[in-house]
Amino acid sequence: MPLPVSKSHLIGHSTPCYYYDLSLLDATLKEVHKHGLDKGYHVHYALKANHEPYILKKIQEAGLGADCVSGGEIQQALDNGFRADQIAFAGVGKSDQEITLGLESDIFCFNVESLQELSVINEIAKKRQTKAPVALRLNPNIAVKTHTYMTTGLNDNKFGISDEELHLVIEALPNLFYIEFLGIHFHIGSQINHLEPFIELAKKANRYIEQIETAGFTVKILNMGGGYGVNYKEPDNEPIPNFKAFFNVFDTYLNRRSDQEIHFELGRSIIAQAGSLLSRVLFIKERSKKTFAIIDAGMTELIRPALYQATHQIDRINSAKIISNTLKKYDIVGPICESSDSFAQNYSLPVLQRGDLLAIRSAGAYGQVMKSQYNLRPDFPVIYSDELGNQT
Ligand SMILES: *Cc1c(COP(=O)(O)O)cnc(C)c1O
């Protein structure tokens, strides 16, 4: 169990709390550098995965840009050192205020999801007598093997511009004088662990570029989005996703021209494995057919299992007294008044007792950011492995 801070430090710590292993984050960013940035690719970190200032600082210092899906995230990126010209702004429902903030801040690019949005941005830019830099978010209708709540690139999803609508957008573009057309954008889903969807995407991108350039526009920016998955089942076997394989797909399959920039928006793959949710066992409840371990963290701290039926590895990282190393099966559940407030069913762990400390692993992405105050839960502390950014 790789918790590089002294165990005693964690043992005494109040729970629930989030713990971030910054050396793993650094090592992950190095791989992104080596296989992505060093090849001339631009990588924007998707703030929605985790927007803790201390984490953003590390990512910004590593040379990544920012991918934002709200005005709040644009502001958070700017406040934490990202330059405006590194910020891509995506989202299916941008408000007028958010569009204005993007224009005022002079961000790199709006990823636009419909013809109607395009004309609204054109109007707002016109009022401000400026031009809005735009990439069209296309919906390539690619099926992705992931939870249905994590697919975004199918016609049935609310995201992006469909092939039919693209014709209308291409017709309209020449009359939208306050739009600066930069290129195209995709984001086909999240937690994608196979390379095939990305191969299909790269091939489709080539065809879209041909179609759009035949219509008389130059695609300068090609943004392939994010969605690369992590190994939730065996985080210790694969603490860093295989970025070499990921970027290789695009080396191999994109017909990249020297006048084109290739961008990516990675969230989960950068920060998921660096985070753990630490929690203590409150009570053990024996039933005829199962045993519940009721812990002091719930869906208010980590909603992924309740929201997407996501599974996380759970480790018993220490306890005051280790009773035995005999394994026993538990339903690991939280204290929240919802039956979906459960982290694992039939999960084998050494025999647990009240006070045992558990680490719910791979919780760095879409964990802390989705916290809620439901049940009037108090806010929780955050611990960093280097102890410099700790707010405990
Ligand atoms: C969420 C999101 C991302 C990041 O997705 P990950 O699966 O975390 O890599 C990238 N781009 C857009 C537009 C997004 O909405």
Short mmCIF file of C-alpha atoms and ligand atoms in Angstrom, two decimals:
data_model
loop_
_atom_site.label_atom_id
_atom_site.label_comp_id
_atom_site.label_asym_id
_atom_site.label_seq_id
_atom_site.Cartn_x
_atom_site.Cartn_y
_atom_site.Cartn_z
CA MET A 1 0.00 0.00 0.00
CA PRO A 2 1.93 3.05 -1.20
CA LEU A 3 1.22 5.73 1.33
CA PRO A 4 4.60 7.43 1.49
CA VAL A 5 3.84 9.62 4.48
CA SER A 6 4.54 8.16 7.85
CA LYS A 7 1.68 5.95 8.88
CA SER A 8 1.54 7.46 12.31
CA HIS A 9 0.80 10.81 10.71
CA LEU A 10 -2.21 9.35 8.94
CA ILE A 11 -3.23 7.11 11.80
CA GLY A 12 -3.75 10.09 14.04
CA HIS A 13 -5.48 12.16 11.40
CA SER A 14 -9.16 12.96 11.63
CA THR A 15 -11.34 11.28 9.05
CA PRO A 16 -12.85 11.42 6.56
CA CYS A 17 -10.15 13.24 4.64
CA TYR A 18 -8.55 13.25 1.20
CA TYR A 19 -4.92 12.32 0.83
CA TYR A 20 -2.92 13.25 -2.29
CA ASP A 21 0.37 11.61 -3.25
CA LEU A 22 2.15 14.45 -5.00
CA SER A 23 5.16 12.39 -6.02
CA LEU A 24 2.81 10.20 -8.05
CA LEU A 25 1.25 13.32 -9.58
CA ASP A 26 4.75 14.56 -10.49
CA ALA A 27 5.70 11.20 -12.01
CA THR A 28 2.44 11.18 -13.99
CA LEU A 29 3.05 14.69 -15.30
CA LYS A 30 6.55 13.63 -16.37
CA GLU A 31 5.06 10.89 -18.51
CA VAL A 32 2.59 13.32 -20.08
CA HIS A 33 5.53 15.57 -20.82
CA LYS A 34 7.67 12.85 -22.31
CA HIS A 35 5.04 11.33 -24.56
CA GLY A 36 2.82 14.37 -25.18
CA LEU A 37 4.28 17.84 -24.71
CA ASP A 38 7.73 16.86 -25.94
CA LYS A 39 6.18 15.70 -29.21
CA GLY A 40 4.61 19.11 -29.68
CA TYR A 41 1.15 18.19 -28.44
CA HIS A 42 -0.72 20.68 -26.29
CA VAL A 43 -2.37 19.23 -23.20
CA HIS A 44 -5.05 21.08 -21.26
CA TYR A 45 -5.82 19.69 -17.82
CA ALA A 46 -9.57 19.31 -17.26
CA LEU A 47 -10.20 21.23 -14.04
CA LYS A 48 -13.48 19.50 -13.41
CA ALA A 49 -11.59 16.35 -12.34
CA ASN A 50 -10.00 18.18 -9.41
CA HIS A 51 -9.54 21.91 -8.90
CA GLU A 52 -7.58 22.03 -5.62
CA PRO A 53 -5.25 25.05 -5.88
CA TYR A 54 -2.18 23.14 -4.71
CA ILE A 55 -2.76 20.47 -7.37
CA LEU A 56 -3.46 23.05 -10.07
CA LYS A 57 -0.18 24.78 -9.25
CA LYS A 58 1.77 21.54 -9.85
CA ILE A 59 -0.03 20.91 -13.12
CA GLN A 60 0.40 24.46 -14.34
CA GLU A 61 4.10 24.39 -13.48
CA ALA A 62 4.45 21.21 -15.53
CA GLY A 63 3.43 23.19 -18.60
CA LEU A 64 -0.14 22.06 -19.12
CA GLY A 65 -2.97 24.39 -20.05
CA ALA A 66 -6.49 24.30 -18.66
CA ASP A 67 -9.78 22.91 -19.92
CA CYS A 68 -12.75 24.57 -18.25
CA VAL A 69 -16.45 23.82 -18.36
CA SER A 70 -17.78 26.85 -16.46
CA GLY A 71 -17.02 30.45 -15.68
CA GLY A 72 -16.06 29.35 -12.18
CA GLU A 73 -13.41 27.05 -13.60
CA ILE A 74 -12.07 29.77 -15.92
CA GLN A 75 -11.69 32.00 -12.87
CA GLN A 76 -10.09 29.19 -10.85
CA ALA A 77 -7.61 28.51 -13.68
CA LEU A 78 -6.70 32.20 -13.95
CA ASP A 79 -6.39 32.54 -10.17
CA ASN A 80 -3.98 29.61 -10.08
CA GLY A 81 -1.51 30.77 -12.66
CA PHE A 82 -2.81 29.44 -15.96
CA ARG A 83 -2.49 31.97 -18.75
CA ALA A 84 -5.71 32.94 -20.53
CA ASP A 85 -4.22 31.77 -23.83
CA GLN A 86 -3.90 28.25 -22.35
CA ILE A 87 -7.60 28.01 -21.48
CA ALA A 88 -10.12 26.08 -23.56
CA PHE A 89 -13.76 26.56 -22.60
CA ALA A 90 -16.13 23.67 -23.26
CA GLY A 91 -19.64 22.96 -22.07
CA VAL A 92 -23.04 22.32 -23.56
CA GLY A 93 -24.75 25.17 -21.72
CA LYS A 94 -22.57 28.27 -21.48
CA SER A 95 -24.42 31.24 -19.98
CA ASP A 96 -24.11 34.76 -21.42
CA GLN A 97 -22.09 35.76 -18.36
CA GLU A 98 -19.70 32.87 -18.86
CA ILE A 99 -19.26 33.68 -22.55
CA THR A 100 -18.58 37.30 -21.61
CA LEU A 101 -15.99 36.23 -19.01
CA GLY A 102 -14.26 34.10 -21.64
CA LEU A 103 -14.18 37.01 -24.10
CA GLU A 104 -13.06 39.53 -21.48
CA SER A 105 -10.30 37.20 -20.29
CA ASP A 106 -9.20 36.62 -23.90
CA ILE A 107 -9.11 32.83 -23.57
CA PHE A 108 -7.54 30.53 -26.16
CA CYS A 109 -10.71 28.94 -27.49
CA PHE A 110 -14.44 28.35 -27.06
CA ASN A 111 -15.44 24.78 -27.86
CA VAL A 112 -18.87 25.39 -29.32
CA GLU A 113 -21.58 22.76 -29.18
CA SER A 114 -24.38 24.01 -31.46
CA LEU A 115 -25.31 26.45 -34.21
CA GLN A 116 -27.48 28.38 -31.77
CA GLU A 117 -24.57 28.72 -29.31
CA LEU A 118 -22.35 29.88 -32.17
CA SER A 119 -24.75 32.68 -33.10
CA VAL A 120 -25.16 33.73 -29.45
CA ILE A 121 -21.37 33.94 -29.05
CA ASN A 122 -21.24 35.91 -32.31
CA GLU A 123 -23.80 38.40 -30.93
CA ILE A 124 -22.02 38.82 -27.60
CA ALA A 125 -18.67 39.27 -29.36
CA LYS A 126 -20.27 41.81 -31.69
CA LYS A 127 -21.51 43.90 -28.74
CA ARG A 128 -17.99 43.89 -27.36
CA GLN A 129 -16.52 44.56 -30.82
CA THR A 130 -14.19 41.60 -30.54
CA LYS A 131 -13.78 38.23 -32.24
CA ALA A 132 -14.44 34.96 -30.43
CA PRO A 133 -11.92 32.18 -31.16
CA VAL A 134 -13.92 29.01 -31.76
CA ALA A 135 -13.49 25.29 -32.30
CA LEU A 136 -16.56 23.26 -33.22
CA ARG A 137 -17.24 20.41 -30.84
CA LEU A 138 -18.29 17.63 -33.15
CA ASN A 139 -20.20 14.57 -32.05
CA PRO A 140 -18.56 11.76 -34.03
CA ASN A 141 -21.08 9.11 -32.94
CA ILE A 142 -18.49 6.72 -31.54
CA ALA A 143 -19.58 4.01 -29.13
CA VAL A 144 -17.38 3.77 -26.09
CA LYS A 145 -17.32 0.88 -23.63
CA THR A 146 -17.81 2.77 -20.40
CA HIS A 147 -20.69 3.51 -18.07
CA THR A 148 -23.61 5.04 -20.01
CA TYR A 149 -23.30 8.16 -17.87
CA MET A 150 -19.75 8.52 -19.16
CA THR A 151 -20.38 8.36 -22.91
CA THR A 152 -20.59 11.74 -24.58
CA GLY A 153 -19.85 11.07 -28.23
CA LEU A 154 -23.04 9.34 -29.34
CA ASN A 155 -25.90 11.01 -31.24
CA ASP A 156 -28.10 10.20 -28.25
CA ASN A 157 -25.91 12.30 -25.97
CA LYS A 158 -26.61 15.99 -25.49
CA PHE A 159 -23.05 16.95 -26.41
CA GLY A 160 -21.61 18.36 -29.60
CA ILE A 161 -22.66 19.11 -33.17
CA SER A 162 -24.08 16.21 -35.15
CA ASP A 163 -23.12 15.54 -38.75
CA GLU A 164 -26.45 16.98 -39.96
CA GLU A 165 -26.02 20.15 -37.93
CA LEU A 166 -22.41 20.52 -39.14
CA HIS A 167 -23.70 21.23 -42.67
CA LEU A 168 -25.80 24.10 -41.32
CA VAL A 169 -22.88 25.42 -39.25
CA ILE A 170 -20.60 25.42 -42.30
CA GLU A 171 -23.26 27.34 -44.25
CA ALA A 172 -23.68 29.87 -41.45
CA LEU A 173 -20.01 30.46 -40.61
CA PRO A 174 -19.18 32.94 -43.41
CA ASN A 175 -21.87 35.30 -42.07
CA LEU A 176 -20.78 35.15 -38.45
CA PHE A 177 -18.28 38.01 -38.61
CA TYR A 178 -17.37 37.97 -34.93
CA ILE A 179 -16.38 34.32 -34.91
CA GLU A 180 -12.79 33.37 -35.61
CA PHE A 181 -12.90 29.75 -36.76
CA LEU A 182 -9.88 27.86 -35.37
CA GLY A 183 -10.76 24.24 -35.83
CA ILE A 184 -12.54 21.26 -34.38
CA HIS A 185 -12.88 19.58 -31.02
CA PHE A 186 -14.02 16.18 -29.77
CA HIS A 187 -14.57 14.61 -26.39
CA ILE A 188 -16.09 11.17 -26.71
CA GLY A 189 -16.42 10.06 -23.11
CA SER A 190 -14.54 9.26 -19.97
CA GLN A 191 -12.77 6.29 -18.37
CA ILE A 192 -12.00 4.83 -21.80
CA ASN A 193 -9.55 1.99 -21.23
CA HIS A 194 -9.25 0.71 -24.77
CA LEU A 195 -7.44 2.41 -27.59
CA GLU A 196 -9.92 1.45 -30.34
CA PRO A 197 -12.31 4.38 -29.75
CA PHE A 198 -9.37 6.78 -29.98
CA ILE A 199 -8.17 5.11 -33.19
CA GLU A 200 -11.66 5.46 -34.64
CA LEU A 201 -11.75 9.06 -33.48
CA ALA A 202 -8.42 9.89 -35.14
CA LYS A 203 -9.59 8.38 -38.41
CA LYS A 204 -12.89 10.28 -38.23
CA ALA A 205 -11.04 13.51 -37.43
CA ASN A 206 -9.09 13.17 -40.69
CA ARG A 207 -12.36 12.90 -42.59
CA TYR A 208 -13.95 15.86 -40.80
CA ILE A 209 -10.90 18.00 -41.58
CA GLU A 210 -11.17 17.10 -45.24
CA GLN A 211 -14.88 17.91 -45.27
CA ILE A 212 -14.44 21.27 -43.55
CA GLU A 213 -11.41 22.31 -45.57
CA THR A 214 -13.16 21.37 -48.81
CA ALA A 215 -15.84 23.85 -47.75
CA GLY A 216 -13.17 26.56 -47.62
CA PHE A 217 -12.07 26.75 -43.97
CA THR A 218 -8.67 25.97 -42.50
CA VAL A 219 -8.52 23.67 -39.50
CA LYS A 220 -5.61 25.04 -37.50
CA ILE A 221 -6.58 23.52 -34.18
CA LEU A 222 -7.44 19.90 -33.71
CA ASN A 223 -8.54 19.18 -30.15
CA MET A 224 -9.00 15.49 -29.42
CA GLY A 225 -10.38 16.00 -25.90
CA GLY A 226 -9.75 13.67 -22.99
CA GLY A 227 -11.32 10.55 -21.60
CA TYR A 228 -8.32 8.28 -21.17
CA GLY A 229 -9.05 5.81 -18.37
CA VAL A 230 -7.20 4.62 -15.32
CA ASN A 231 -6.91 1.21 -13.68
CA TYR A 232 -9.39 1.29 -10.79
CA LYS A 233 -9.15 -2.46 -10.30
CA GLU A 234 -5.41 -2.63 -9.68
CA PRO A 235 -4.10 0.85 -8.98
CA ASP A 236 -0.81 -0.44 -7.60
CA ASN A 237 -0.08 -2.36 -10.80
CA GLU A 238 -0.71 0.65 -12.99
CA PRO A 239 -0.32 3.84 -10.97
CA ILE A 240 0.43 5.82 -14.14
CA PRO A 241 -1.69 5.29 -17.25
CA ASN A 242 0.15 4.22 -20.38
CA PHE A 243 0.47 7.65 -21.99
CA LYS A 244 2.94 6.34 -24.54
CA ALA A 245 0.27 4.07 -26.01
CA PHE A 246 -2.33 6.85 -25.89
CA PHE A 247 -0.31 9.48 -27.74
CA ASN A 248 1.03 6.84 -30.16
CA VAL A 249 -2.50 6.39 -31.48
CA PHE A 250 -2.52 9.97 -32.65
CA ASP A 251 1.06 9.82 -33.99
CA THR A 252 -0.03 6.85 -36.05
CA TYR A 253 -3.53 7.66 -37.21
CA LEU A 254 -3.82 11.44 -37.53
CA ASN A 255 -2.79 12.99 -40.82
CA ARG A 256 -1.09 15.78 -38.96
CA ARG A 257 0.17 18.79 -40.90
CA SER A 258 2.96 21.04 -39.67
CA ASP A 259 0.62 24.07 -39.67
CA GLN A 260 -1.81 22.31 -37.32
CA GLU A 261 -1.78 22.20 -33.54
CA ILE A 262 -2.99 19.05 -31.81
CA HIS A 263 -4.58 19.56 -28.41
CA PHE A 264 -5.80 17.19 -25.71
CA GLU A 265 -7.86 17.65 -22.56
CA LEU A 266 -6.91 15.09 -19.94
CA GLY A 267 -8.47 15.04 -16.49
CA ARG A 268 -8.91 11.68 -14.82
CA SER A 269 -5.73 10.11 -16.19
CA ILE A 270 -3.64 12.84 -14.57
CA ILE A 271 -5.02 12.99 -11.05
CA ALA A 272 -7.18 9.92 -10.27
CA GLN A 273 -4.47 7.62 -8.93
CA ALA A 274 -2.84 10.28 -6.79
CA GLY A 275 -5.84 10.64 -4.50
CA SER A 276 -7.25 8.43 -1.75
CA LEU A 277 -10.21 9.00 0.50
CA LEU A 278 -9.32 7.99 4.03
CA SER A 279 -12.05 6.83 6.34
CA ARG A 280 -12.45 4.96 9.60
CA VAL A 281 -14.71 2.10 10.47
CA LEU A 282 -17.45 3.29 12.80
CA PHE A 283 -19.52 0.15 13.30
CA ILE A 284 -19.73 -3.46 12.21
CA LYS A 285 -23.22 -4.79 11.66
CA GLU A 286 -23.67 -8.54 11.32
CA ARG A 287 -26.65 -9.81 9.34
CA SER A 288 -27.52 -13.39 8.53
CA LYS A 289 -26.28 -13.15 4.95
CA LYS A 290 -23.81 -10.30 5.07
CA THR A 291 -21.70 -8.05 7.22
CA PHE A 292 -21.80 -4.29 6.92
CA ALA A 293 -18.80 -2.16 7.73
CA ILE A 294 -20.20 1.30 8.33
CA ILE A 295 -17.51 3.90 7.74
CA ASP A 296 -17.30 7.62 8.40
CA ALA A 297 -17.03 8.62 4.72
CA GLY A 298 -20.04 8.56 2.45
CA MET A 299 -21.35 9.62 -0.93
CA THR A 300 -20.97 13.20 0.29
CA GLU A 301 -17.20 12.72 0.09
CA LEU A 302 -17.06 10.35 -2.92
CA ILE A 303 -20.19 9.95 -5.02
CA ARG A 304 -18.74 7.88 -7.88
CA PRO A 305 -19.97 4.49 -6.60
CA ALA A 306 -23.48 5.85 -5.99
CA LEU A 307 -23.58 7.82 -9.24
CA TYR A 308 -21.89 5.51 -11.74
CA GLN A 309 -21.70 2.19 -9.88
CA ALA A 310 -17.98 2.84 -9.90
CA THR A 311 -15.71 0.48 -8.01
CA HIS A 312 -12.64 1.51 -6.06
CA GLN A 313 -10.00 -0.61 -4.42
CA ILE A 314 -10.27 -0.37 -0.66
CA ASP A 315 -7.31 -1.11 1.58
CA ARG A 316 -7.14 -1.43 5.32
CA ILE A 317 -4.05 0.67 5.82
CA ASN A 318 -3.65 0.34 9.54
CA SER A 319 -5.43 -0.08 12.76
CA ALA A 320 -4.77 0.29 16.42
CA LYS A 321 -4.92 -3.44 16.91
CA ILE A 322 -4.76 -5.89 14.04
CA ILE A 323 -7.06 -8.70 15.07
CA SER A 324 -6.12 -11.10 12.31
CA ASN A 325 -5.27 -11.21 8.68
CA THR A 326 -8.09 -13.61 7.95
CA LEU A 327 -10.18 -12.20 5.15
CA LYS A 328 -13.87 -11.56 5.54
CA LYS A 329 -16.45 -10.18 3.10
CA TYR A 330 -18.02 -6.81 3.82
CA ASP A 331 -20.47 -4.38 2.35
CA ILE A 332 -18.62 -1.14 2.91
CA VAL A 333 -21.23 1.57 3.42
CA GLY A 334 -21.35 5.20 4.43
CA PRO A 335 -23.40 7.05 7.04
CA ILE A 336 -25.65 8.95 4.61
CA CYS A 337 -29.39 8.32 4.62
CA GLU A 338 -29.50 6.75 1.15
CA SER A 339 -29.25 3.08 0.26
CA SER A 340 -27.01 3.98 -2.68
CA ASP A 341 -24.47 5.26 -0.16
CA SER A 342 -22.30 2.20 -0.54
CA PHE A 343 -18.68 1.86 -1.65
CA ALA A 344 -18.44 -1.89 -2.22
CA GLN A 345 -20.44 -5.08 -1.87
CA ASN A 346 -19.03 -8.44 -0.84
CA TYR A 347 -15.59 -6.96 -0.58
CA SER A 348 -12.80 -9.00 0.99
CA LEU A 349 -10.77 -7.30 3.67
CA PRO A 350 -8.89 -8.43 6.76
CA VAL A 351 -11.34 -8.71 9.65
CA LEU A 352 -12.34 -5.17 10.54
CA GLN A 353 -13.08 -3.53 13.81
CA ARG A 354 -14.22 -0.11 14.93
CA GLY A 355 -11.45 2.45 14.41
CA ASP A 356 -9.69 0.72 11.53
CA LEU A 357 -8.37 3.10 8.89
CA LEU A 358 -9.35 2.45 5.27
CA ALA A 359 -8.05 4.01 2.07
CA ILE A 360 -10.50 4.19 -0.81
CA ARG A 361 -8.08 4.34 -3.70
CA SER A 362 -7.99 6.10 -7.09
CA ALA A 363 -10.22 8.86 -5.74
CA GLY A 364 -8.24 11.86 -7.00
CA ALA A 365 -10.50 12.56 -9.98
CA TYR A 366 -14.22 13.32 -9.71
CA GLY A 367 -13.95 12.72 -5.98
CA GLN A 368 -13.40 15.77 -3.86
CA VAL A 369 -14.88 18.04 -6.56
CA MET A 370 -18.25 16.33 -6.27
CA LYS A 371 -18.49 16.62 -2.51
CA SER A 372 -21.74 17.86 -1.09
CA GLN A 373 -23.11 19.11 2.18
CA TYR A 374 -26.09 16.73 2.01
CA ASN A 375 -27.15 15.66 5.53
CA LEU A 376 -25.37 18.84 6.62
CA ARG A 377 -22.07 17.03 6.48
CA PRO A 378 -19.12 19.14 7.59
CA ASP A 379 -16.26 19.95 5.24
CA PHE A 380 -13.24 17.67 5.51
CA PRO A 381 -9.48 18.22 5.61
CA VAL A 382 -7.04 17.57 2.76
CA ILE A 383 -3.57 16.11 3.28
CA TYR A 384 -0.72 16.31 0.80
CA SER A 385 2.22 13.93 0.85
CA ASP A 386 4.72 16.78 0.94
CA GLU A 387 2.84 18.40 3.81
CA LEU A 388 3.39 21.86 2.30
CA GLY A 389 -0.12 22.40 1.05
CA ASN A 390 -1.93 20.77 3.93
CA GLN A 391 -5.13 22.40 5.10
CA THR A 392 -5.96 20.27 8.10
C1 LIG B 1 -14.63 16.13 -18.70
C2 LIG B 1 -13.99 16.62 -19.92
C3 LIG B 1 -12.66 16.30 -20.21
C4 LIG B 1 -11.82 15.42 -19.31
O1 LIG B 1 -12.27 14.12 -19.28
P1 LIG B 1 -11.42 12.99 -18.54
O2 LIG B 1 -12.21 11.77 -18.75
O3 LIG B 1 -11.34 13.36 -17.11
O4 LIG B 1 -10.08 12.94 -19.20
C5 LIG B 1 -12.12 16.82 -21.35
N1 LIG B 1 -12.83 17.59 -22.19
C6 LIG B 1 -14.11 17.92 -21.96
C7 LIG B 1 -14.82 18.78 -22.90
C8 LIG B 1 -14.73 17.45 -20.81
O5 LIG B 1 -16.01 17.76 -20.60
#
